[in-house]
Amino acid sequence: MEKFTTLTGIAAPMPLVNIDTDMIIPKQFLKTIKRSGLGKNLFDEMRFTQDGKEIPDFVLNQPAWRKAEIIVAGDNFGCGSSREHAPWALLDFGIRCVISTSFADIFYNNCFKNGILPIVMPEKVVKVLMEDARKGANARMTVDLEAQTVTTSDGQSFAFDVDPFRKHCLLNGLDDIGLTLEKVSAIDTFETGAAQSRPWV
Amino acid sequence: MSGKTLYDKIWDTHVVDTQDDGTCLLYIDRHLVHEVTSPQAFEGLRMAGRKVRAPEKTIAVPDHNVPTTPDRVKGIENEESRIQVEALDKNAKDFGINYYPVNDIRQGIVHIVGPEQGWTLPGMTVVCGDSHTATHGAFGALAHGIGTSEVEHVLATQTLIQKKSKNMKVEITGKLRPGVTAKDITLSVIGATGTAGGTGYVIEYMGEAIRDLSMEGRMTVCNMAIEGGARAGLIAPDEKTFEYVKGRPHAPKGAQWEAALTWWQTLRSDDDAHWDKVVTLKGEDIAPVVTWGTSPEDVLPITGVVPAPESFTGGKVEAARRSLDYMGLTPGTKLTDIRVDTVFIGSCTNGRIEDLRAAAAILKGKKIAPGIRAMVVPGSGLVRAQAEEEGLAQIFIDAGFEWRLAGCSMCLAMNPDQLSPGERCAATSNRNFEGRQGRGGRTHLMSPAMAAAAAVTGHLTDVREMMAEAV
C-alpha cells in the first residue's frame, strides 16, 4: 500500500448527499479480476453518456477539476455495496482523500486498505472546504495526516480526528495481513480454546 | 456496571487480541465468498505464497454474475462473467474450500445458501465480501460485509481487524396489521432513521412484531440493516431459530447440538444492558410501503403522494430534486398512480420460500397486466425446487411470470437481467440507487405481496385492497 503523509492538490466539490458505491463504480465494471484500471470508469454514469461522450457539467469533466486529488462530498459518502472497486477506482483516477460529514462504514474501512484518507468534518467545516473546492484549479488544499489538519487555499486550517492505528498504518504504508500474522500464536491459542468451548463451529 | 447486549456477548467471545488503542483482532467463524469480490483476494494470497487458514470454515458460491435462464447449463455467454465464475471454480478447488458450483441444486444467493445449509449458526461471526451479509444476523450471528482486502485478510488469518461499534436498539412493538410484512418493517425503519442513521452502530431488532416474524422474515429485516448504515443487524435467537437450524446439513448433531443449544439460549441482551441509541416503532403504525426516490430512505406508505423536494431540508432538497428527475415523477402524484413496466421478485432480501408464497397468494388465479414483464428468481436451487413442489411455480407461470433459476439477477443487474433506460420496476430487492438495476432504470422497492399486486394491476397498488377482494 502506498503511504499517505501529506497531500497538496485540487479538490473537487461534490455536494450531493448519499453518493453510493454504485455511482462511484457501476456494476458492469465489477467483472474484472484485477484491482487496476478502474479510474477510467470512475463515476461512469454521471461522467459519460451512454455512448461514451463526456457530460460537460460533471465536475471531474470540467477543466478546473480534471486533475483533482481530493473530493469534498455531501453526507454519507460511499453508502451501499461493499465493493472495494470504489476506492480502487478513486485511487486509479488519482483521488487520495475524500472529505465529508459522514461515510458509510464499509467504504470508510476500504479506503484505509488502499492508501486513501477519508476525513470526517463537521458540517460547517465541510461548507468552508466545499467553497474552497469550488475555486478550482487555482486553489490548492493541503491535507497533513501527521498533523491531522486540512488547510484551505487561503490558509484556514481545520483539525480532524483519525483512529491512531489506522493513521500509523497509512503513514507507513503497512500491510494489515503482515501485521496480523505477527500475532499468529494468539490466533492458534484462540482456535484451540474455541475448539473446546464451541466444538460445533 | 450495566449488563451486556447480545452484540457485546458475541464480540467478547471472539476477541483474539486487543491493542492499547482498543483495536481488536476478531475471530471469524464463517467466511462466505462469491465470485465478484474475491478474485483479487485469492490472487493476493497466491502472490504472497499464503494458504487459506481455515478452508473448512470458508464457503463459496457464484451468484452475482450467473444467468438465470434455463440455458445456463450450457455455460455463461458473457466472457467477463464467465471468467469471473471460472476463477471462483479454480480458487475453490486450489484452496480446498467448500463450494457450490453453478449447476449444483444447492447453488443460490450466498446469503440464502448459508442459512439453508446450516453454515450460519447463532453466536457466530460471519463475514462476506458483500454488504448484505447483515442477513445472517437474523440467527443472532454477528454478520457484516467486508471489502476485498479484508476478504484476503480473513482468508489468510481467519480474523479481522475491528473496532467495536456502538449498540442501537430498534424495537417494533405490538402486532403488524394485515398486509404488512417484514419488508415494510425494515423499509419503515430506514425511512425513520435515514440511510446514515445506523452509521457506527450494530442494531438489535426486538419487540413483539419481530418475535412474531418467521426466520425468513427476520432475514429480510436484518438484510437491510446495511441500508440504514449499520454495520450489522441482530435478532436474538429463540425457539424459531433453533427449529430452523436443527437438522440442516452443517448444523451440529447429537451431544454437540445439546451443548450448542445450551449456549445459544444465553444469547440475548441483558435487561440492564446499555443502549447508545434507541428507536421504537409501533407495529400497528406500519403500513405497506414503497420507495419513490433513489435512496432506500425515500420510503412512504402506499397511500401517500410523491413528495415535493422543498419539503426536505439541507442537502436532501437537491438530492430529492435529482431523484424525482431521475425517477420521472412529479410531486403530488398519488403513488398508486405510478405505472410500472417490470416486476422483479427475488434477491437476498426477498428470495426465500415464504416470499414466494406471499407473492403467489396474491397471484393465484390472476394474470399480470398486459405489457408487463414479470420474473421470479428464487434465492436458491432448493427454494426453487420447494416452490415447484408446493405448486407455487405453476401459479407464477399461469399468471404470466417468468420462472427463473437462482441468482442475484436483477437486484444488481450484473447478469443479463437488466432494466433499460426509463424502464420502471416494482422490485423486492434492496437498493433503488440510480442505475442499480440497469442504466436509467427506475426502481421502486416493496414487499413480495406488493410487487405481485403491482404485476396484476400494472401500477403501484395497495395490496390490502386486493386482499379484501379475496375475502
XYZ file of C-alpha atoms in Angstrom:
672
model
C 0.000 0.000 0.000
C 1.213 3.497 -0.856
C 1.911 5.710 2.153
C -0.174 8.763 2.841
C 1.684 11.583 4.571
C 0.781 14.983 3.162
C -1.105 15.924 0.039
C -1.469 19.303 -1.635
C -3.856 19.181 -4.530
C -7.011 20.264 -6.296
C -10.256 19.423 -4.514
C -13.426 18.654 -6.448
C -16.733 19.805 -4.908
C -19.459 17.110 -4.936
C -22.172 18.422 -2.611
C -24.664 15.663 -3.427
C -25.677 13.613 -0.370
C -25.684 9.789 -0.328
C -23.187 9.294 -3.160
C -23.309 5.498 -3.266
C -20.772 2.966 -4.473
C -22.987 2.128 -7.483
C -22.449 5.750 -8.571
C -18.722 5.617 -7.847
C -18.255 2.475 -9.927
C -21.288 0.913 -11.635
C -21.632 -2.856 -11.521
C -20.683 -3.552 -15.142
C -17.095 -2.729 -14.168
C -17.011 -5.213 -11.293
C -16.454 -8.110 -13.660
C -12.723 -7.559 -13.617
C -10.441 -9.921 -11.751
C -7.860 -7.138 -11.273
C -7.607 -4.129 -8.971
C -6.171 -1.734 -11.531
C -7.549 0.226 -14.459
C -10.868 1.274 -12.923
C -10.159 5.029 -12.919
C -11.455 5.491 -16.443
C -14.867 4.280 -15.257
C -14.982 6.257 -12.013
C -18.488 7.830 -11.679
C -19.144 6.369 -15.131
C -22.867 7.066 -15.455
C -22.514 10.617 -14.103
C -19.402 11.297 -16.177
C -20.267 9.807 -19.571
C -23.324 9.471 -21.785
C -24.424 6.003 -22.806
C -22.361 6.294 -25.996
C -19.265 7.223 -24.044
C -19.187 11.013 -24.513
C -18.195 13.215 -21.602
C -21.030 15.007 -19.809
C -19.579 18.543 -19.651
C -21.415 19.573 -16.467
C -19.945 16.804 -14.343
C -17.318 18.229 -12.039
C -14.459 15.890 -12.977
C -15.015 16.695 -16.671
C -14.551 20.423 -16.103
C -11.055 21.712 -16.860
C -10.536 23.036 -13.335
C -11.071 19.654 -11.662
C -9.836 17.047 -14.141
C -6.732 16.522 -12.060
C -8.454 16.594 -8.667
C -6.799 14.545 -5.925
C -9.328 15.366 -3.199
C -13.136 15.171 -3.190
C -15.250 17.253 -0.832
C -18.615 15.495 -0.699
C -22.106 15.630 0.805
C -23.253 13.448 3.717
C -22.948 9.658 3.809
C -20.411 9.242 1.031
C -19.791 5.648 -0.119
C -23.058 4.114 1.051
C -24.366 0.884 -0.394
C -22.395 -2.032 -1.744
C -19.155 -3.236 -0.104
C -17.334 -3.226 -3.456
C -13.693 -2.281 -2.922
C -13.753 -1.407 -6.604
C -14.998 2.004 -5.378
C -11.757 3.013 -3.631
C -9.757 1.221 -6.345
C -11.452 3.400 -8.966
C -10.906 6.582 -6.934
C -7.253 5.739 -6.411
C -6.692 4.821 -10.043
C -8.179 8.165 -11.075
C -5.821 9.914 -8.659
C -8.070 10.670 -5.677
C -6.182 10.174 -2.391
C -8.506 11.913 0.045
C -12.285 12.310 0.471
C -13.798 14.782 2.943
C -17.411 14.571 4.110
C -19.606 14.936 7.183
C -20.036 11.153 7.234
C -19.046 7.983 5.430
C -20.628 4.580 5.147
C -18.804 2.079 7.349
C -17.517 -0.450 4.804
C -16.368 2.190 2.309
C -14.571 4.021 5.112
C -12.681 0.834 6.067
C -11.877 0.038 2.454
C -10.243 3.445 1.942
C -7.642 2.807 4.632
C -6.693 -0.503 2.997
C -5.828 1.350 -0.200
C -3.883 4.400 0.898
C -6.882 6.734 0.678
C -7.629 9.020 3.617
C -11.342 9.591 4.360
C -11.792 12.645 6.609
C -14.906 13.338 8.667
C -15.506 17.034 9.374
C -18.432 18.878 10.944
C -20.997 20.313 8.554
C -19.838 23.905 8.948
C -16.245 22.964 8.097
C -17.350 20.903 5.085
C -19.195 24.030 3.888
C -15.988 26.093 4.056
C -13.994 23.368 2.297
C -16.722 22.996 -0.347
C -16.456 26.721 -1.106
C -12.683 26.438 -1.293
C -13.006 23.452 -3.656
C -15.310 25.478 -5.905
C -12.391 27.814 -6.626
C -10.985 25.052 -8.832
C -7.508 24.674 -10.214
C -6.172 27.984 -8.960
C -6.674 26.799 -5.428
C -4.853 24.004 -3.653
C -5.977 22.318 -0.464
C -3.425 20.706 1.829
C -4.033 17.601 3.913
C -1.452 16.726 6.555
C -2.091 13.340 8.146
C 0.718 13.570 10.710
C -0.611 16.927 11.984
C -4.244 15.883 11.332
C -5.128 19.128 9.585
C -6.763 20.283 6.373
C -5.713 23.726 5.158
C -7.651 25.692 2.568
C -6.057 27.613 -0.287
C -6.351 30.813 1.740
C -4.704 29.355 4.823
C -7.631 28.412 7.085
C -6.689 25.277 8.954
C -9.048 22.683 10.430
C -8.159 19.724 12.655
C -9.631 16.258 12.125
C -9.778 13.014 14.090
C -8.425 9.720 12.864
C -8.032 6.377 14.572
C -4.388 6.171 15.792
C -3.807 2.642 14.483
C -5.191 3.452 11.063
C -3.134 6.634 10.976
C 0.001 4.659 11.797
C -0.717 2.120 9.025
C -1.452 4.836 6.467
C 1.591 6.955 7.335
C 3.827 3.917 6.967
C 2.001 2.114 4.170
C 1.694 -1.020 6.327
C 0.124 -4.253 5.133
C -2.561 -5.468 7.557
C -2.053 -9.156 6.837
C 1.640 -8.932 7.637
C 0.833 -7.210 10.953
C -1.802 -9.770 11.900
C 0.434 -12.709 11.060
C 2.826 -11.426 13.740
C 0.054 -12.441 16.151
C -0.387 -15.923 14.737
C 0.315 -17.596 18.080
C -2.619 -15.688 19.623
C -4.831 -16.949 16.788
C -3.585 -20.519 17.368
C -4.371 -20.239 21.080
C -7.814 -18.826 20.382
C -8.624 -21.653 17.973
C -7.529 -24.288 20.483
C -9.768 -22.741 23.148
C -12.725 -22.349 20.788
C -12.426 -25.976 19.695
C -13.092 -26.862 23.365
C -15.800 -24.342 24.182
C -17.648 -24.264 20.837
C -16.667 -27.531 19.110
C -19.591 -27.281 16.655
C -18.025 -24.276 14.937
C -21.923 -1.944 35.890
C -24.654 -2.487 33.327
C -25.382 -5.769 31.618
C -24.329 -6.770 28.146
C -26.063 -6.601 24.818
C -26.173 -9.583 22.500
C -23.590 -7.790 20.363
C -21.296 -7.353 23.396
C -21.572 -11.069 24.173
C -20.756 -12.271 20.665
C -17.959 -9.740 20.382
C -16.379 -10.795 23.678
C -16.479 -14.463 22.659
C -14.475 -13.718 19.505
C -11.734 -11.313 20.591
C -8.305 -12.796 19.850
C -6.236 -9.754 20.756
C -6.797 -6.191 21.950
C -4.326 -3.362 21.318
C -3.882 -0.445 23.698
C -5.960 1.831 21.467
C -8.907 -0.594 21.506
C -8.305 -2.055 18.055
C -9.178 -5.750 18.227
C -8.450 -8.849 16.281
C -11.762 -10.645 15.938
C -12.011 -14.351 15.103
C -14.256 -15.202 12.147
C -16.291 -18.422 12.356
C -17.694 -18.414 8.833
C -16.373 -16.765 5.713
C -18.741 -16.699 2.752
C -17.298 -15.951 -0.671
C -18.755 -15.057 -4.068
C -17.185 -14.503 -7.467
C -17.218 -10.699 -7.703
C -15.341 -9.557 -4.613
C -12.915 -12.467 -4.207
C -10.654 -12.887 -7.284
C -8.243 -10.141 -6.223
C -8.088 -11.600 -2.707
C -7.141 -15.093 -3.902
C -4.628 -13.519 -6.270
C -3.120 -11.691 -3.293
C -2.723 -14.992 -1.430
C -1.009 -16.578 -4.407
C 1.400 -13.685 -4.822
C 2.377 -13.856 -1.148
C 2.521 -17.658 -1.120
C -0.197 -17.840 1.554
C -2.855 -20.502 2.144
C -6.437 -20.243 3.323
C -6.070 -20.684 7.078
C -9.425 -22.396 7.681
C -10.785 -23.766 4.402
C -13.377 -25.814 6.334
C -14.921 -22.526 7.575
C -14.909 -20.948 4.125
C -17.875 -21.406 1.790
C -18.064 -20.167 -1.798
C -20.878 -19.921 -4.314
C -21.222 -17.959 -7.566
C -24.341 -15.792 -7.564
C -23.892 -12.217 -8.853
C -22.949 -12.949 -12.457
C -24.812 -16.143 -13.173
C -27.546 -16.081 -15.820
C -30.933 -17.215 -14.504
C -32.350 -18.520 -17.779
C -32.589 -22.313 -18.195
C -29.925 -22.295 -20.914
C -27.222 -21.510 -18.392
C -26.412 -25.212 -18.141
C -24.716 -24.680 -21.496
C -22.334 -22.144 -19.958
C -22.135 -18.382 -19.442
C -22.152 -16.378 -22.640
C -20.728 -13.090 -21.328
C -16.982 -13.558 -21.370
C -16.116 -11.406 -18.363
C -18.801 -13.063 -16.236
C -17.634 -16.482 -17.331
C -14.034 -15.684 -16.448
C -15.071 -14.476 -13.004
C -17.121 -17.612 -12.286
C -14.353 -19.842 -13.642
C -11.876 -18.031 -11.411
C -14.040 -18.931 -8.397
C -14.257 -22.571 -9.589
C -10.477 -22.673 -9.723
C -9.872 -20.798 -6.466
C -12.291 -23.046 -4.573
C -10.506 -26.117 -5.894
C -6.944 -24.823 -5.455
C -7.538 -23.636 -1.900
C -9.782 -26.537 -0.862
C -12.802 -24.531 0.325
C -16.449 -25.643 0.429
C -18.080 -24.922 -2.915
C -21.482 -24.969 -4.596
C -20.888 -24.596 -8.344
C -23.389 -23.018 -10.751
C -25.163 -26.219 -11.689
C -25.412 -27.683 -8.178
C -29.027 -27.637 -6.951
C -27.781 -26.047 -3.709
C -26.356 -23.052 -5.613
C -28.032 -19.739 -4.972
C -27.508 -16.322 -3.445
C -24.763 -16.676 -0.864
C -26.956 -15.211 1.914
C -29.697 -17.712 1.209
C -27.379 -20.708 0.820
C -25.501 -20.087 4.105
C -28.551 -20.397 6.389
C -30.162 -23.068 4.208
C -27.151 -25.361 4.533
C -26.751 -24.714 8.258
C -23.447 -22.876 7.913
C -24.926 -19.873 9.719
C -25.490 -20.568 13.411
C -26.351 -18.417 16.438
C -23.487 -16.679 18.206
C -21.133 -16.911 15.246
C -19.164 -14.229 13.480
C -19.947 -14.343 9.764
C -18.382 -12.172 7.072
C -18.560 -11.969 3.297
C -17.343 -9.521 0.686
C -20.904 -8.336 0.313
C -22.813 -5.692 2.218
C -25.933 -7.827 2.586
C -24.098 -10.235 4.869
C -26.175 -8.484 7.521
C -28.869 -11.046 6.589
C -27.282 -13.698 8.826
C -27.868 -11.500 11.864
C -31.373 -12.992 11.917
C -29.818 -16.018 13.654
C -28.163 -13.958 16.359
C -24.880 -14.130 14.458
C -22.659 -11.051 14.167
C -22.563 -10.758 10.401
C -21.344 -7.986 8.162
C -19.928 -7.098 4.791
C -16.230 -6.500 4.183
C -14.075 -5.254 1.307
C -11.807 -7.401 -0.814
C -8.659 -6.504 1.167
C -10.470 -7.768 4.246
C -11.566 -10.899 2.352
C -7.885 -11.589 1.755
C -7.141 -10.855 5.409
C -9.795 -13.333 6.593
C -8.675 -15.979 4.104
C -5.094 -15.665 5.359
C -5.699 -15.240 9.087
C -9.351 -16.191 9.837
C -9.528 -12.874 11.720
C -10.499 -9.292 11.048
C -9.065 -6.072 12.486
C -12.023 -4.315 14.050
C -13.090 -1.600 16.431
C -16.256 -2.140 18.323
C -19.402 -0.363 17.167
C -21.975 1.236 19.423
C -25.228 -0.508 20.424
C -28.547 0.539 18.917
C -31.898 -0.939 19.811
C -34.705 -0.915 17.272
C -37.920 -2.039 18.875
C -41.060 -2.823 16.924
C -43.837 -3.110 19.480
C -47.199 -4.845 19.160
C -48.658 -6.582 16.146
C -48.455 -5.861 12.440
C -51.674 -5.167 10.577
C -52.795 -7.466 7.726
C -50.836 -6.947 4.510
C -47.807 -5.585 6.376
C -44.627 -7.683 6.186
C -41.010 -7.842 7.302
C -40.038 -5.775 4.245
C -42.366 -2.996 5.359
C -40.777 -3.077 8.823
C -37.231 -2.804 7.544
C -38.041 -0.089 4.975
C -40.043 1.862 7.563
C -37.113 1.765 9.995
C -34.797 3.171 7.299
C -37.429 5.757 6.427
C -37.426 6.809 10.083
C -33.660 6.786 10.731
C -32.256 7.655 7.283
C -29.561 5.766 5.404
C -26.888 7.090 7.762
C -28.966 6.671 10.942
C -27.217 3.421 11.814
C -23.677 4.501 10.930
C -21.320 3.468 13.727
C -23.836 1.091 15.287
C -24.808 -2.544 15.400
C -28.586 -2.757 15.549
C -30.511 -5.305 17.574
C -34.125 -5.623 16.449
C -36.525 -6.515 19.227
C -40.163 -6.362 20.208
C -43.282 -8.415 19.689
C -43.563 -7.750 15.959
C -40.005 -9.035 15.432
C -40.583 -12.114 17.653
C -43.697 -12.883 15.618
C -41.734 -12.981 12.345
C -40.617 -16.263 10.815
C -36.886 -16.821 10.239
C -37.407 -15.789 6.617
C -38.976 -12.511 7.734
C -36.206 -11.893 10.253
C -33.636 -12.382 7.486
C -35.446 -9.754 5.413
C -35.301 -7.294 8.312
C -31.598 -7.842 9.068
C -30.674 -7.901 5.376
C -31.428 -4.200 5.063
C -29.672 -3.098 8.279
C -26.830 -2.035 5.990
C -29.235 0.203 4.058
C -29.721 2.068 7.310
C -25.936 2.437 7.590
C -25.464 -0.046 10.455
C -22.505 -2.405 10.496
C -24.829 -5.282 11.319
C -28.349 -6.141 12.398
C -29.085 -8.791 15.010
C -32.084 -10.658 16.332
C -31.683 -12.799 19.445
C -32.140 -16.497 18.711
C -35.209 -18.263 20.092
C -37.159 -21.491 19.563
C -37.970 -20.483 15.981
C -34.263 -20.090 15.276
C -33.352 -23.441 16.801
C -36.192 -25.141 14.953
C -34.980 -23.653 11.646
C -31.361 -24.678 12.227
C -31.976 -28.206 13.525
C -31.220 -30.965 11.038
C -29.602 -28.724 8.415
C -26.555 -30.320 6.726
C -23.923 -28.336 8.651
C -25.786 -27.819 11.923
C -24.364 -29.618 14.968
C -25.796 -33.026 15.816
C -26.198 -35.207 18.931
C -24.253 -34.130 22.005
C -22.822 -31.136 20.146
C -26.349 -29.964 19.341
C -27.235 -30.098 23.046
C -24.077 -28.193 24.009
C -24.681 -25.602 21.326
C -28.304 -25.166 22.347
C -27.326 -24.568 25.963
C -25.050 -21.733 24.906
C -27.392 -20.324 22.272
C -30.109 -19.950 24.901
C -27.907 -17.447 26.729
C -27.585 -15.271 23.644
C -29.829 -12.351 24.441
C -29.298 -8.834 25.678
C -29.435 -8.427 29.438
C -32.354 -6.391 30.753
C -29.984 -3.752 32.136
C -27.816 -3.555 29.007
C -26.777 -0.072 27.880
C -28.037 1.232 24.529
C -26.354 4.167 22.821
C -29.410 4.819 20.670
C -32.998 3.575 20.755
C -35.622 3.737 18.013
C -39.149 2.498 18.640
C -41.887 1.994 16.070
C -45.367 0.725 16.771
C -46.163 -2.325 14.683
C -49.714 -1.133 14.148
C -48.458 2.176 12.672
C -46.519 0.430 9.895
C -48.265 0.373 6.520
C -47.310 -1.374 3.296
C -44.639 0.952 1.909
C -42.858 1.679 -1.355
C -39.863 3.821 -2.233
C -40.325 6.825 -4.515
C -36.702 8.006 -4.927
C -33.168 6.757 -5.376
C -32.235 6.127 -1.759
C -33.724 3.388 0.445
C -34.678 6.135 2.932
C -37.149 7.544 0.374
C -39.980 5.491 1.858
C -43.696 6.283 2.033
C -46.879 4.354 2.780
C -48.533 3.261 -0.462
C -51.424 5.603 0.366
C -49.109 8.626 0.041
C -48.139 11.002 -2.763
C -44.782 11.824 -4.373
C -43.227 14.477 -2.084
C -42.004 17.905 -3.126
C -38.232 18.450 -2.819
C -38.918 21.637 -0.828
C -40.491 19.538 1.907
C -36.978 18.359 2.864
C -34.103 20.253 4.472
C -30.361 20.627 3.847
C -28.650 18.601 1.150
C -31.722 16.394 0.829
C -33.603 19.119 -1.100
C -31.201 18.902 -4.024
C -30.954 15.102 -3.690
C -34.762 14.773 -3.827
C -34.925 17.037 -6.878
C -32.326 14.883 -8.599
C -34.153 11.698 -7.545
C -37.507 12.856 -8.919
C -35.891 13.914 -12.170
C -34.202 10.522 -12.461
C -37.387 8.680 -11.500
C -39.526 10.744 -13.888
C -42.000 11.652 -11.136
C -43.942 14.824 -10.337
C -44.641 15.927 -6.753
C -48.235 15.354 -5.701
C -48.738 12.260 -7.874
C -50.514 9.505 -5.961
C -48.117 6.599 -5.513
C -50.847 4.227 -6.676
C -50.994 6.133 -9.998
C -47.411 5.212 -10.857
C -47.413 2.668 -13.677
C -44.713 0.000 -13.861
C -43.153 -1.858 -16.803
C -41.449 -4.659 -14.950
C -41.829 -6.674 -11.769
C -38.882 -8.419 -10.139
C -39.402 -10.863 -7.290
C -36.209 -12.272 -5.818
C -32.863 -11.206 -4.202
C -31.244 -11.943 -0.837
C -33.857 -9.641 0.698
C -36.939 -11.446 -0.602
C -35.958 -14.594 -2.498
C -36.905 -17.190 0.119
C -39.797 -19.646 0.128
C -42.022 -17.519 2.330
C -41.576 -14.577 -0.056
C -42.642 -16.716 -2.989
C -45.630 -17.986 -1.009
C -46.722 -14.411 -0.194
C -46.483 -13.344 -3.834
C -48.217 -16.482 -5.101
C -51.091 -15.967 -2.643
C -51.836 -12.649 -4.393
C -51.330 -14.049 -7.893
C -53.368 -17.226 -7.580
C -55.984 -17.332 -10.334
C -54.913 -13.934 -11.699
C -52.961 -12.695 -14.716
C -50.356 -9.986 -14.866
C -51.433 -6.784 -16.612
C -50.886 -6.624 -20.384
C -47.423 -5.471 -21.424
C -45.813 -6.147 -18.045
C -42.560 -8.091 -17.896
C -42.512 -10.091 -14.672
C -39.959 -12.510 -13.331
C -39.421 -14.600 -10.237
C -35.858 -15.522 -9.391
C -35.759 -17.943 -6.445
C -32.917 -17.359 -3.998
C -31.517 -20.847 -4.360
C -31.979 -24.035 -6.335
C -33.550 -25.583 -3.249
C -36.037 -22.728 -2.830
C -36.909 -23.190 -6.488
C -37.427 -26.931 -6.047
C -39.585 -26.420 -2.963
C -41.706 -23.796 -4.741
C -42.248 -26.232 -7.598
C -43.248 -28.931 -5.147
C -45.722 -26.616 -3.402
C -47.309 -25.621 -6.709
C -46.150 -22.001 -6.428
C -44.137 -22.146 -9.634
C -47.254 -23.066 -11.574
C -49.160 -20.122 -10.075
C -46.408 -17.750 -11.220
C -46.237 -19.301 -14.680
C -50.036 -19.272 -15.085
C -50.096 -15.606 -14.065
C -47.533 -14.777 -16.758
C -44.303 -14.609 -14.757
C -41.006 -15.990 -15.999
C -39.806 -18.755 -13.669
C -36.040 -18.450 -13.398
C -33.027 -20.243 -11.961
C -31.346 -18.965 -8.785
C -29.046 -15.961 -8.556
C -28.804 -12.260 -7.673
C -30.241 -11.393 -11.067
C -31.934 -8.028 -11.495
C -31.208 -6.863 -7.965
C -27.907 -5.540 -9.242
C -28.105 -6.473 -12.899
C -24.616 -7.878 -13.324
C -26.062 -10.712 -15.357
C -28.295 -10.228 -18.454
C -31.369 -9.418 -16.274
C -31.404 -5.617 -16.537
C -33.716 -2.636 -16.932
C -33.486 -0.358 -19.989
C -33.274 3.438 -19.619
C -36.589 4.771 -18.297
C -37.977 1.308 -17.570
C -39.831 1.299 -14.252
C -39.679 -1.702 -11.949
C -41.540 -2.870 -8.865
C -38.756 -4.775 -7.113
C -38.457 -6.836 -3.955
C -34.716 -6.136 -3.799
C -32.843 -3.766 -1.520
C -31.454 -0.805 -3.459
C -33.139 1.807 -5.608
C -29.909 3.646 -6.446
C -29.509 5.328 -9.827
C -28.560 2.710 -12.384
C -28.687 -0.134 -9.871
C -30.944 -2.376 -11.987
C -29.580 -1.084 -15.287
C -28.541 2.338 -16.544
C -31.510 4.720 -16.397
C -33.707 2.042 -14.789
C -36.253 3.226 -12.194
C -36.697 1.062 -9.111
C -39.480 1.069 -6.531
C -38.718 -1.183 -3.573
C -41.517 -3.095 -1.858
C -42.586 -6.419 -0.371
C -43.236 -9.532 -2.489
C -47.006 -9.254 -1.968
C -46.946 -5.588 -3.059
C -44.819 -6.455 -6.115
C -47.280 -9.209 -7.047
C -50.179 -6.758 -6.694
C -48.384 -4.262 -8.978
C -47.874 -7.012 -11.560
C -51.618 -7.666 -11.650
C -52.760 -4.043 -11.910
C -49.794 -2.614 -13.829
C -49.292 0.168 -11.292
C -48.171 0.505 -7.698
C -51.011 -0.921 -5.650
C -52.114 -1.186 -2.047
C -52.054 -4.943 -1.566
C -54.668 -4.642 1.186
C -57.309 -3.805 -1.408
C -56.539 -6.991 -3.253
C -56.639 -8.972 -0.030
C -60.072 -7.516 0.693
C -61.205 -8.705 -2.734
C -60.018 -12.205 -1.917
C -62.135 -12.213 1.243
